[in-house]
Coordinates of C-alpha atoms and ligand atoms in Angstrom, one line a residue:
Chain A
M1 CA 166.8 133.0 75.0
N2 CA 165.5 134.5 78.3
D3 CA 162.9 133.2 80.5
A4 CA 159.8 135.2 79.5
A5 CA 160.3 134.7 76.1
A6 CA 160.6 130.9 76.7
V7 CA 157.3 131.3 78.5
L8 CA 155.9 133.0 75.7
S9 CA 156.7 130.7 72.9
V10 CA 154.8 127.9 74.6
A11 CA 151.7 130.0 75.4
D12 CA 151.6 131.1 71.3
A13 CA 153.1 127.4 70.3
P14 CA 150.1 126.1 68.2
Y15 CA 148.0 123.1 69.9
D16 CA 149.4 120.2 69.4
A17 CA 146.3 117.8 70.0
Q18 CA 148.7 114.9 68.7
A19 CA 151.0 115.4 71.6
Y20 CA 148.3 115.5 74.0
R21 CA 146.9 112.2 72.3
R22 CA 149.8 110.1 73.1
D23 CA 149.4 111.2 77.0
F24 CA 145.8 109.5 77.2
P25 CA 146.8 105.6 76.8
I26 CA 143.4 104.4 75.9
L27 CA 143.4 106.6 72.7
G28 CA 145.5 103.8 71.2
E29 CA 142.8 101.4 71.5
T30 CA 140.5 99.6 69.0
V31 CA 136.9 98.4 69.2
H32 CA 135.5 96.5 66.8
G33 CA 138.8 96.2 65.1
K34 CA 138.8 99.8 64.5
P35 CA 140.4 102.8 66.6
L36 CA 138.7 104.1 69.1
V37 CA 137.2 107.7 67.8
Y38 CA 135.9 109.0 71.4
L39 CA 133.4 111.5 71.1
D40 CA 131.6 110.8 74.6
S41 CA 133.8 113.2 76.7
A42 CA 131.1 115.1 78.4
A43 CA 129.9 111.7 79.7
S44 CA 133.3 111.0 81.2
A45 CA 136.6 112.2 80.0
Q46 CA 139.7 109.9 79.6
K47 CA 142.6 110.0 81.4
P48 CA 145.9 111.0 80.7
R49 CA 148.9 108.8 82.1
Q50 CA 150.2 111.1 84.6
V51 CA 146.6 110.9 86.6
I52 CA 147.1 107.0 86.4
D53 CA 150.5 107.2 87.3
A54 CA 149.6 109.5 90.2
V55 CA 146.8 107.2 91.6
R56 CA 149.1 104.0 91.3
D57 CA 152.1 106.2 92.8
V58 CA 149.5 106.8 96.0
Y59 CA 149.1 103.2 96.6
E60 CA 152.2 102.3 95.9
H61 CA 154.5 104.9 97.7
G62 CA 152.2 107.1 99.6
Y63 CA 149.1 105.8 100.9
A64 CA 147.5 105.9 104.5
N65 CA 144.0 107.1 106.0
V66 CA 144.3 111.1 106.4
H67 CA 144.2 113.3 109.4
R68 CA 144.3 110.3 111.6
G69 CA 147.9 109.2 111.7
V70 CA 150.8 111.1 113.4
H71 CA 153.1 108.4 111.3
Y72 CA 154.8 109.4 108.2
M73 CA 152.7 107.7 105.3
S74 CA 149.5 109.3 106.9
E75 CA 151.0 112.6 106.8
R76 CA 152.6 112.2 103.4
A77 CA 149.0 110.9 102.1
T78 CA 147.3 113.6 104.3
D79 CA 149.8 116.6 102.5
A80 CA 149.0 115.1 99.1
Y81 CA 145.3 114.9 99.8
E82 CA 145.2 119.0 101.1
G83 CA 147.6 119.6 98.4
A84 CA 144.7 118.8 95.6
R85 CA 142.5 120.9 97.4
T86 CA 145.0 123.5 97.1
K87 CA 145.3 122.8 93.5
V88 CA 141.2 122.8 93.2
R89 CA 141.1 126.0 94.9
E90 CA 143.6 127.7 92.6
F91 CA 142.0 126.1 89.3
L92 CA 138.7 127.7 90.6
N93 CA 140.0 131.0 91.8
A94 CA 138.3 130.5 95.2
R95 CA 139.6 132.6 98.3
H96 CA 140.3 129.9 100.8
D97 CA 141.2 126.3 100.6
R98 CA 138.3 125.6 103.0
E99 CA 135.7 126.8 100.8
I100 CA 136.5 123.6 98.8
I101 CA 134.6 120.5 99.9
F102 CA 135.4 117.3 98.5
N103 CA 132.8 114.7 97.6
R104 CA 131.9 111.9 95.4
N105 CA 130.8 113.7 92.3
S106 CA 128.3 116.8 91.1
T107 CA 125.3 115.2 92.0
E108 CA 126.8 114.5 95.8
A109 CA 127.6 117.8 95.8
I110 CA 124.2 119.4 94.7
N111 CA 122.5 117.2 97.3
M112 CA 124.6 118.5 99.9
V113 CA 123.5 122.1 99.1
A114 CA 119.8 120.9 99.0
Q115 CA 119.9 118.9 102.1
T116 CA 122.2 121.5 104.2
H117 CA 121.6 125.0 103.1
G118 CA 118.1 124.3 101.7
R119 CA 116.8 122.4 104.5
R120 CA 118.1 124.9 107.0
F121 CA 117.6 128.1 105.3
L122 CA 114.5 127.7 102.8
A123 CA 110.9 128.1 104.4
P124 CA 107.6 126.6 103.1
G125 CA 106.2 128.9 100.1
D126 CA 110.0 129.8 99.1
E127 CA 110.7 129.2 95.4
I128 CA 113.9 127.4 94.1
L129 CA 114.6 128.4 90.1
I130 CA 116.1 126.4 87.9
S131 CA 116.2 126.0 83.8
V132 CA 114.5 123.5 81.8
M133 CA 117.8 122.3 80.6
E134 CA 119.0 121.0 83.7
H135 CA 121.0 117.7 84.0
H136 CA 118.4 115.5 86.3
S137 CA 121.3 115.9 88.8
N138 CA 120.4 119.7 89.4
I139 CA 116.5 119.0 89.3
V140 CA 116.0 115.9 91.2
P141 CA 117.3 117.0 94.5
W142 CA 115.5 120.1 94.3
Q143 CA 111.9 118.0 93.9
M144 CA 112.8 116.0 96.8
L145 CA 113.8 119.2 98.7
C146 CA 110.2 121.1 97.8
E147 CA 108.8 118.0 98.3
E148 CA 109.4 117.6 102.0
K149 CA 109.7 121.3 102.7
G150 CA 106.8 122.6 101.1
L151 CA 108.9 124.9 98.6
V152 CA 108.0 125.9 95.1
L153 CA 110.3 124.5 91.9
K154 CA 110.2 126.9 88.9
A155 CA 112.4 126.4 85.7
A156 CA 113.3 129.4 83.3
P157 CA 112.4 128.6 79.5
V158 CA 114.7 128.4 77.0
T159 CA 114.5 129.4 73.3
D160 CA 114.5 127.0 70.7
D161 CA 118.0 127.6 70.0
G162 CA 118.3 126.4 73.7
E163 CA 119.6 129.9 74.8
L164 CA 118.9 131.0 78.3
R165 CA 118.0 134.5 77.6
L166 CA 118.6 136.4 80.7
D167 CA 115.1 138.5 80.3
D168 CA 113.3 135.3 80.5
F169 CA 115.3 134.4 83.4
A170 CA 114.6 138.0 85.1
A171 CA 111.1 137.3 84.8
M172 CA 111.0 134.0 86.9
L173 CA 112.4 135.8 89.6
T174 CA 110.0 136.7 92.4
D175 CA 110.7 138.4 95.9
R176 CA 110.2 134.9 97.1
T177 CA 113.2 133.4 95.4
K178 CA 116.0 132.2 97.7
L179 CA 118.1 130.1 95.4
V180 CA 119.0 129.6 91.9
A181 CA 120.3 126.6 90.9
I182 CA 121.3 126.8 86.9
T183 CA 123.7 124.9 84.7
H184 CA 126.8 126.8 83.8
T185 CA 126.9 124.8 80.7
S186 CA 124.4 122.3 79.3
N187 CA 125.7 119.0 78.8
A188 CA 123.0 118.1 76.4
L189 CA 123.1 121.3 73.9
G190 CA 126.4 122.8 74.9
T191 CA 124.7 126.1 75.5
I192 CA 127.1 128.3 77.7
T193 CA 124.9 130.4 80.0
D194 CA 125.4 134.1 81.1
A195 CA 126.6 133.0 84.3
A196 CA 127.5 136.7 85.4
G197 CA 124.4 138.2 84.2
I198 CA 122.5 135.1 86.0
V199 CA 124.2 136.0 89.6
R200 CA 123.7 139.7 89.3
L201 CA 120.0 139.4 88.6
A202 CA 119.2 136.9 91.6
H203 CA 121.6 138.5 93.9
D204 CA 119.3 141.7 93.4
A205 CA 116.4 139.7 94.0
G206 CA 118.1 138.6 97.1
A207 CA 118.5 134.9 95.6
K208 CA 121.9 133.0 96.1
V209 CA 123.2 131.0 92.9
L210 CA 124.3 127.7 92.6
F211 CA 126.3 126.7 89.3
D212 CA 126.3 123.0 87.7
G213 CA 129.6 123.4 86.3
S214 CA 130.3 120.0 85.4
Q215 CA 130.4 120.6 82.0
A216 CA 131.8 124.0 82.2
A217 CA 134.7 123.5 84.2
V218 CA 136.2 121.2 81.8
H219 CA 135.7 123.5 78.5
M220 CA 136.7 127.1 80.1
P221 CA 138.4 128.5 82.8
V222 CA 136.2 129.4 85.9
D223 CA 136.5 131.9 88.3
V224 CA 134.3 131.8 91.2
Q225 CA 135.3 135.1 92.6
A226 CA 134.5 137.1 89.5
L227 CA 131.5 135.2 89.2
D228 CA 130.5 135.9 92.9
C229 CA 128.6 132.6 92.8
D230 CA 127.5 131.7 96.2
F231 CA 128.3 127.6 95.3
Y232 CA 129.8 125.7 92.3
V233 CA 130.0 122.3 91.3
F234 CA 132.1 119.9 89.0
T235 CA 132.7 116.5 89.0
G236 CA 136.2 114.8 88.6
H237 CA 135.8 112.5 86.4
K238 CA 134.7 114.9 83.3
L239 CA 138.0 117.0 83.8
Y240 CA 140.4 114.1 82.9
G241 CA 140.6 112.9 86.6
P242 CA 139.4 109.5 88.4
S243 CA 135.8 108.6 89.0
G244 CA 134.8 108.9 92.5
V245 CA 135.6 112.6 93.5
G246 CA 133.6 115.9 93.1
V247 CA 133.7 119.6 94.1
L248 CA 131.8 121.6 96.2
Y249 CA 132.8 125.3 96.2
G250 CA 130.8 127.5 98.5
K251 CA 131.6 131.2 100.1
E252 CA 132.7 130.9 103.6
A253 CA 130.3 132.5 105.6
L254 CA 127.5 130.1 103.7
L255 CA 129.6 126.9 104.3
E256 CA 130.1 128.0 107.8
A257 CA 126.3 128.7 108.7
M258 CA 125.2 125.5 107.1
P259 CA 124.6 121.9 109.3
P260 CA 126.6 119.2 108.2
F261 CA 125.8 116.6 105.7
L262 CA 126.8 113.5 106.7
G263 CA 127.7 112.5 110.5
G264 CA 130.4 110.6 111.6
G265 CA 134.4 110.7 111.9
E266 CA 136.7 113.5 110.4
M267 CA 133.7 115.7 110.5
I268 CA 133.8 116.4 114.6
S269 CA 135.5 118.6 116.8
H270 CA 134.2 116.4 120.1
V271 CA 131.9 113.5 120.6
T272 CA 130.3 112.8 124.1
L273 CA 127.6 110.3 124.0
E274 CA 125.1 113.2 124.4
K275 CA 126.2 115.9 122.3
S276 CA 129.0 116.4 119.5
T277 CA 130.4 119.6 118.0
W278 CA 131.5 119.9 114.4
A279 CA 134.5 120.4 112.9
G280 CA 135.9 123.3 111.3
L281 CA 135.6 123.8 107.5
P282 CA 135.9 121.8 105.1
N283 CA 136.1 118.5 107.4
K284 CA 132.5 119.2 108.5
F285 CA 131.6 118.5 105.3
E286 CA 134.2 115.5 104.8
A287 CA 132.7 112.9 107.3
G288 CA 134.3 109.3 106.9
T289 CA 137.5 108.1 105.2
P290 CA 137.4 110.3 101.8
M291 CA 138.6 109.4 98.0
I292 CA 142.1 109.7 98.8
A293 CA 143.8 108.7 96.0
Q294 CA 140.8 110.1 93.3
A295 CA 141.2 113.6 95.0
I296 CA 145.0 113.5 94.6
G297 CA 144.3 112.1 90.8
L298 CA 142.0 115.2 90.4
G299 CA 144.5 117.4 91.5
V300 CA 147.2 116.1 89.0
A301 CA 144.4 116.1 86.2
I302 CA 144.2 120.1 87.4
D303 CA 147.8 120.3 87.3
Y304 CA 147.7 119.0 83.7
V305 CA 144.7 120.8 81.8
S306 CA 146.5 123.8 83.6
A307 CA 149.9 123.0 81.9
I308 CA 148.0 123.2 78.9
G309 CA 146.3 126.4 79.8
M310 CA 141.9 126.2 80.0
E311 CA 142.2 129.1 77.7
R312 CA 144.2 127.4 74.8
I313 CA 141.9 124.1 75.6
A314 CA 138.5 126.3 75.0
A315 CA 140.0 127.6 72.0
H316 CA 141.1 124.5 70.6
E317 CA 137.7 122.8 71.3
E318 CA 135.7 126.1 70.0
D319 CA 137.7 125.8 66.7
L320 CA 136.6 121.7 66.9
R321 CA 133.6 122.9 67.4
R322 CA 132.9 124.9 64.4
Y323 CA 134.8 122.7 62.0
A324 CA 132.2 119.6 63.4
T325 CA 129.0 121.6 63.0
Q326 CA 130.1 122.5 59.6
R327 CA 131.1 119.0 58.6
L328 CA 127.8 117.6 60.0
A329 CA 125.6 120.2 58.4
S330 CA 126.6 118.3 55.3
V331 CA 125.0 114.8 56.5
P332 CA 121.4 114.9 54.8
G333 CA 118.3 115.1 57.1
L334 CA 120.9 116.0 60.5
R335 CA 119.7 118.3 62.7
I336 CA 121.7 119.9 65.1
Y337 CA 120.0 120.7 68.7
G338 CA 121.3 123.6 70.3
T339 CA 122.5 126.6 68.5
A340 CA 123.0 129.2 71.3
P341 CA 125.3 131.9 70.6
R342 CA 127.7 130.7 73.4
K343 CA 128.2 127.1 73.2
A344 CA 131.1 124.7 74.3
A345 CA 132.1 121.7 71.9
V346 CA 129.1 119.5 72.6
I347 CA 126.9 118.5 69.6
S348 CA 123.4 116.8 69.8
F349 CA 121.5 116.0 66.7
S350 CA 119.2 113.9 65.0
I351 CA 118.9 112.1 61.9
E352 CA 115.7 112.2 60.0
G353 CA 114.2 108.8 59.8
I354 CA 117.2 107.0 62.3
H355 CA 116.8 106.3 65.9
P356 CA 119.8 107.6 67.8
H357 CA 119.9 104.1 69.6
D358 CA 120.3 102.7 66.2
I359 CA 123.1 105.1 65.0
A360 CA 125.2 105.0 67.9
T361 CA 125.2 101.4 67.7
I362 CA 126.2 101.2 63.9
I363 CA 128.4 104.0 64.3
D364 CA 130.2 102.0 67.1
H365 CA 131.1 99.5 65.0
A366 CA 133.4 102.2 63.0
G367 CA 135.2 102.8 66.2
V368 CA 133.4 106.1 67.2
A369 CA 131.6 106.1 70.8
C370 CA 128.9 108.4 70.8
R371 CA 126.3 108.9 73.4
A372 CA 122.6 108.3 72.3
G373 CA 119.6 108.9 74.6
H374 CA 118.0 111.5 76.7
H375 CA 121.2 112.9 78.0
C376 CA 119.8 113.0 81.8
A377 CA 117.5 115.6 80.7
Q378 CA 114.3 114.5 80.5
P379 CA 112.6 117.9 80.6
L380 CA 114.6 119.6 78.0
M381 CA 113.7 116.4 75.6
D382 CA 110.2 117.7 76.4
R383 CA 110.8 120.9 75.6
L384 CA 112.5 120.2 72.3
G385 CA 109.8 117.6 71.2
V386 CA 112.2 114.6 71.0
T387 CA 112.8 111.6 73.3
A388 CA 116.6 110.9 72.2
L389 CA 119.4 112.6 70.5
T390 CA 122.9 111.5 69.8
R391 CA 125.4 113.4 71.1
A392 CA 129.2 114.1 69.9
S393 CA 131.2 115.8 72.3
F394 CA 134.6 116.9 72.1
G395 CA 138.0 116.8 74.9
L396 CA 141.2 118.3 74.7
Y397 CA 142.8 115.2 72.8
S398 CA 140.2 115.6 70.0
T399 CA 140.9 116.5 66.8
Q400 CA 139.4 117.5 63.2
S401 CA 139.8 113.6 62.2
D402 CA 137.5 112.5 64.8
A403 CA 134.8 114.9 63.6
D404 CA 135.5 113.6 59.9
C405 CA 135.1 109.8 61.3
L406 CA 131.8 110.6 62.7
V407 CA 130.9 111.9 59.5
D408 CA 131.8 108.8 57.9
A409 CA 130.2 106.9 60.2
L410 CA 127.0 108.6 60.2
E411 CA 126.9 108.5 56.3
M412 CA 127.3 104.7 56.4
A413 CA 124.5 104.4 59.0
R414 CA 122.3 106.5 56.9
E415 CA 123.1 104.2 53.8
F416 CA 122.5 101.1 56.0
L417 CA 119.4 102.3 57.4
G418 CA 118.1 105.2 55.7
Chain B
M1 CA 129.7 96.8 57.6
S2 CA 130.4 94.0 60.2
E3 CA 128.7 90.9 59.9
E4 CA 127.1 91.1 64.0
L5 CA 125.3 94.5 62.4
R6 CA 124.0 92.8 59.7
E7 CA 122.7 89.9 61.8
L8 CA 121.0 93.0 64.1
Y9 CA 119.5 94.8 61.3
Q10 CA 118.1 91.9 58.9
E11 CA 115.8 93.4 56.3
V12 CA 112.8 92.3 58.2
I13 CA 113.9 94.4 61.0
L14 CA 114.5 97.5 58.9
D15 CA 110.8 96.7 57.0
H16 CA 109.0 96.6 60.3
G17 CA 111.0 99.3 62.1
K18 CA 109.9 101.6 59.1
N19 CA 106.3 100.5 58.5
P20 CA 105.1 99.0 61.9
R21 CA 102.0 96.9 61.6
N22 CA 99.1 97.5 64.1
F23 CA 100.6 101.2 64.8
R24 CA 97.5 102.5 66.2
D25 CA 95.4 102.3 69.4
V26 CA 92.6 100.1 70.1
K27 CA 89.2 102.0 70.8
D28 CA 87.8 99.0 72.7
A29 CA 90.7 97.5 74.3
T30 CA 90.0 96.0 77.6
C31 CA 93.5 97.1 78.9
H32 CA 96.5 98.7 78.0
A33 CA 100.0 99.7 79.6
H34 CA 102.9 102.2 79.2
G35 CA 106.4 100.7 78.5
N36 CA 109.3 102.9 79.4
N37 CA 113.0 102.3 78.8
P38 CA 114.4 104.1 81.6
L39 CA 118.0 104.3 79.9
C40 CA 116.9 105.7 76.6
G41 CA 113.9 107.5 77.0
D42 CA 111.8 105.6 74.7
Q43 CA 107.8 104.7 75.4
L44 CA 105.5 103.0 74.2
V45 CA 102.1 101.9 74.7
V46 CA 100.4 98.7 74.0
Y47 CA 96.8 98.3 73.8
L48 CA 95.2 94.6 73.9
K49 CA 91.2 93.6 73.4
I50 CA 90.9 90.3 75.4
G51 CA 87.7 88.5 74.6
E52 CA 86.2 85.2 75.4
G53 CA 88.5 82.4 76.3
D54 CA 91.3 84.6 77.2
V55 CA 91.8 85.2 73.6
I56 CA 93.5 88.3 72.1
E57 CA 91.2 89.7 69.7
D58 CA 93.2 92.7 69.0
V59 CA 96.5 94.2 70.0
S60 CA 98.2 97.1 68.8
F61 CA 101.0 100.0 70.3
V62 CA 102.2 103.7 69.5
G63 CA 105.1 105.4 70.7
N64 CA 108.7 106.0 69.6
G65 CA 111.7 103.8 69.5
C66 CA 114.7 102.6 68.0
A67 CA 114.3 99.9 64.9
I68 CA 114.6 97.2 67.0
S69 CA 112.3 98.1 69.7
V70 CA 109.5 99.2 67.1
A71 CA 110.3 96.1 65.0
S72 CA 109.9 94.0 68.0
A73 CA 106.6 95.6 68.9
S74 CA 105.1 95.2 65.5
M75 CA 105.9 91.5 65.1
M76 CA 104.8 90.8 68.6
T77 CA 101.4 92.6 67.4
E78 CA 101.3 90.3 64.3
L79 CA 101.7 87.1 66.1
V80 CA 99.6 87.1 69.6
K81 CA 96.7 88.6 67.9
G82 CA 94.5 85.4 68.0
K83 CA 96.3 83.6 70.6
T84 CA 95.3 83.0 74.1
I85 CA 96.8 84.7 77.5
A86 CA 98.7 81.3 78.2
Q87 CA 100.0 80.8 74.6
T88 CA 101.2 84.5 74.3
E89 CA 102.9 84.1 77.7
H90 CA 104.9 81.0 76.6
L91 CA 105.8 82.4 73.5
F92 CA 107.2 85.7 75.5
E93 CA 108.9 83.1 77.7
R94 CA 110.7 81.8 74.7
F95 CA 111.4 84.7 73.1
H96 CA 112.9 86.2 76.1
A97 CA 115.3 83.3 76.2
M98 CA 116.2 83.7 73.0
C99 CA 116.9 87.2 73.1
T100 CA 119.2 86.6 76.0
G101 CA 120.5 83.5 74.9
D102 CA 119.1 81.2 77.9
E103 CA 118.7 78.0 75.7
D104 CA 116.6 75.9 78.6
H105 CA 113.4 77.9 77.7
S106 CA 113.9 78.4 74.5
D107 CA 111.9 75.7 73.3
D108 CA 108.8 73.6 75.1
G109 CA 107.3 72.2 72.4
T110 CA 104.0 73.8 73.1
L111 CA 104.2 76.4 70.0
A112 CA 104.0 76.6 66.5
D113 CA 107.6 76.6 65.3
D114 CA 107.2 78.9 62.7
D115 CA 106.3 82.0 65.2
M116 CA 110.0 81.6 66.9
D117 CA 111.2 81.3 63.4
R118 CA 109.8 84.6 62.5
L119 CA 111.3 86.0 65.8
S120 CA 114.6 84.6 65.3
V121 CA 115.2 87.9 63.3
L122 CA 115.6 89.8 66.5
S123 CA 118.2 87.0 67.6
G124 CA 121.0 89.3 66.7
V125 CA 120.5 91.2 69.7
R126 CA 122.1 88.5 71.7
A127 CA 125.2 89.9 70.7
F128 CA 124.6 93.4 71.7
P129 CA 123.7 93.0 75.3
V130 CA 122.6 96.5 76.1
R131 CA 119.9 96.4 72.8
V132 CA 118.2 93.4 74.3
K133 CA 115.9 95.5 76.7
C134 CA 115.0 97.2 73.1
A135 CA 113.8 94.1 72.1
T136 CA 112.0 92.9 75.1
L137 CA 110.2 96.4 76.1
A138 CA 107.2 95.7 74.0
W139 CA 106.7 92.1 75.3
H140 CA 107.4 93.4 79.0
T141 CA 104.5 95.9 78.6
M142 CA 102.0 93.6 77.1
N143 CA 102.7 91.4 79.7
A144 CA 102.0 94.1 82.4
A145 CA 98.9 94.7 80.9
I146 CA 97.7 91.5 80.8
H147 CA 98.4 91.3 84.4
G148 CA 96.5 94.8 84.8
Q149 CA 99.7 96.5 85.9
D150 CA 99.6 100.0 84.2
E151 CA 103.1 100.6 83.7
S152 CA 106.3 98.3 82.7
T153 CA 109.9 99.3 82.1
T154 CA 112.7 97.4 81.0
E155 CA 114.5 97.5 84.8
V156 CA 112.6 94.6 85.8
Ligands
PLP501 C1 125.4 118.9 83.4 C2 125.8 118.0 84.2 N1 125.3 118.0 85.7 C3 125.8 117.0 86.5 C4 126.1 115.7 86.2 C5 126.1 114.7 86.9 O1 127.6 114.2 86.9 P1 128.0 113.3 88.3 O2 127.3 111.8 87.4 O3 129.6 113.2 88.0 O4 127.2 113.1 89.4 C6 126.6 115.7 84.6 C7 127.0 114.4 84.2 O5 126.4 113.5 84.1 C8 126.4 116.9 83.8 O6 126.8 116.8 82.6

């Protein structure tokens, strides 16, 4: 067989979730005496052995502070850290490594844009447009900025299905809209928004666009150049990487124009007691010792998902979503929230007469881990007229059997409480 | 179904959870407070009518929550009606101690034991630390109302 054929056959091979599962040690755990059925990947994904080993390897064989030493270990750690940046750049298909800023998580990345770009370039009366289905971390930083600067925060509506329709979105844009900050995929409903359409309309209106890709980057391929968005954020722990590392992508010219976020070491060019000058990108936004091992671990997580292929992960999860949706429909009294035409494998639901907390507690005893609550999206819960929902979310290691276990556990909860 | 789960969801709790008592407002309430569990977004309002001699003449609640929080609120309203504020505060202290497993405060001899006996059906939450807040939300809220605060969260 020649090389090309070998590559093809890997891509065409059936998706072997069982093989991937073996890479995730925690999936072999039992809880309450039952095998763990992990359906909370949207809150945080589990980590493959490769990532766990890579983090340990950093500390055992290649650790020192980065960008600071001329000694071997510092160079080695710096190379690995900067190598991770390159992997993130490739993963998002950004143009330059310096457009990739490491920080703690999506929340910090959004706050960074609010407090630097937002504070510098938005003026009283300017509008920021979000949607009603944002995670609190894509609402609160803007509220804080609006309060401080006298800006106006607007929220585009969603339909009963949880779809953000482009005509509704367009109707919210005005000549005062300076920034659009919208989820690329809703953590509560799974809705995938029409990112390209949003960028086109926003840019026509003269607004910059930030996407919260916390959920999107883990479920599908993302190409920031094709999208032409101005900022894109995601968080490492949902992408099978360590917690404590997140990413802000920004177009170079915008990042260049923005003032620093935090001041301190690493982000300066020269410091005197009177005045300091800033380092170039990306260091300007990475004050202090960064999350070295975590960033390197994120790079390995990206290697891991890229080796499988984001397209294939997306296809696997889409199959699962369809299967789980259809299985859940058989549970009496169950209602799924979020039925937009384009959805990721995130399924929120209610069961008549049983509160989500009680559902989650009972199915937990069958080993099934689901999230119950408002999913950090209270404005969306208000819009849907509920206070809480139960959410099952699937990852690259999830299987139909996980969905079956969920349905069985829900039947048990209904018998017990219904 | 595990023993722990059966302990948590006893028949009495399921009954109060489905058919809460005093689930209404009190038109001539002398105080009320909003309770909020930020963890899950559950919200309730507790109304009190406090009369002469600091006696709770009427008490009720509205809102929504899980079986545990609704049952606890429902049982609370039944138990504190007719009690003085001082008695009510004692009961809350002992109930709180029971839920968190703090034996030191669980009996100070000032209350009729059947009150604690009735509340003991909620002691199953001890095995579920994240659910303790569900059981105590209504009580914290009542306490806030008595002390003239209009809001309470389980984060205290
Ligand atoms: C859509 C969305 N945005 C933002 C976040 C915040 O991520 P983090 O807590 O890692 O900052 C999350 C996850 O909780 C999310 O699902």
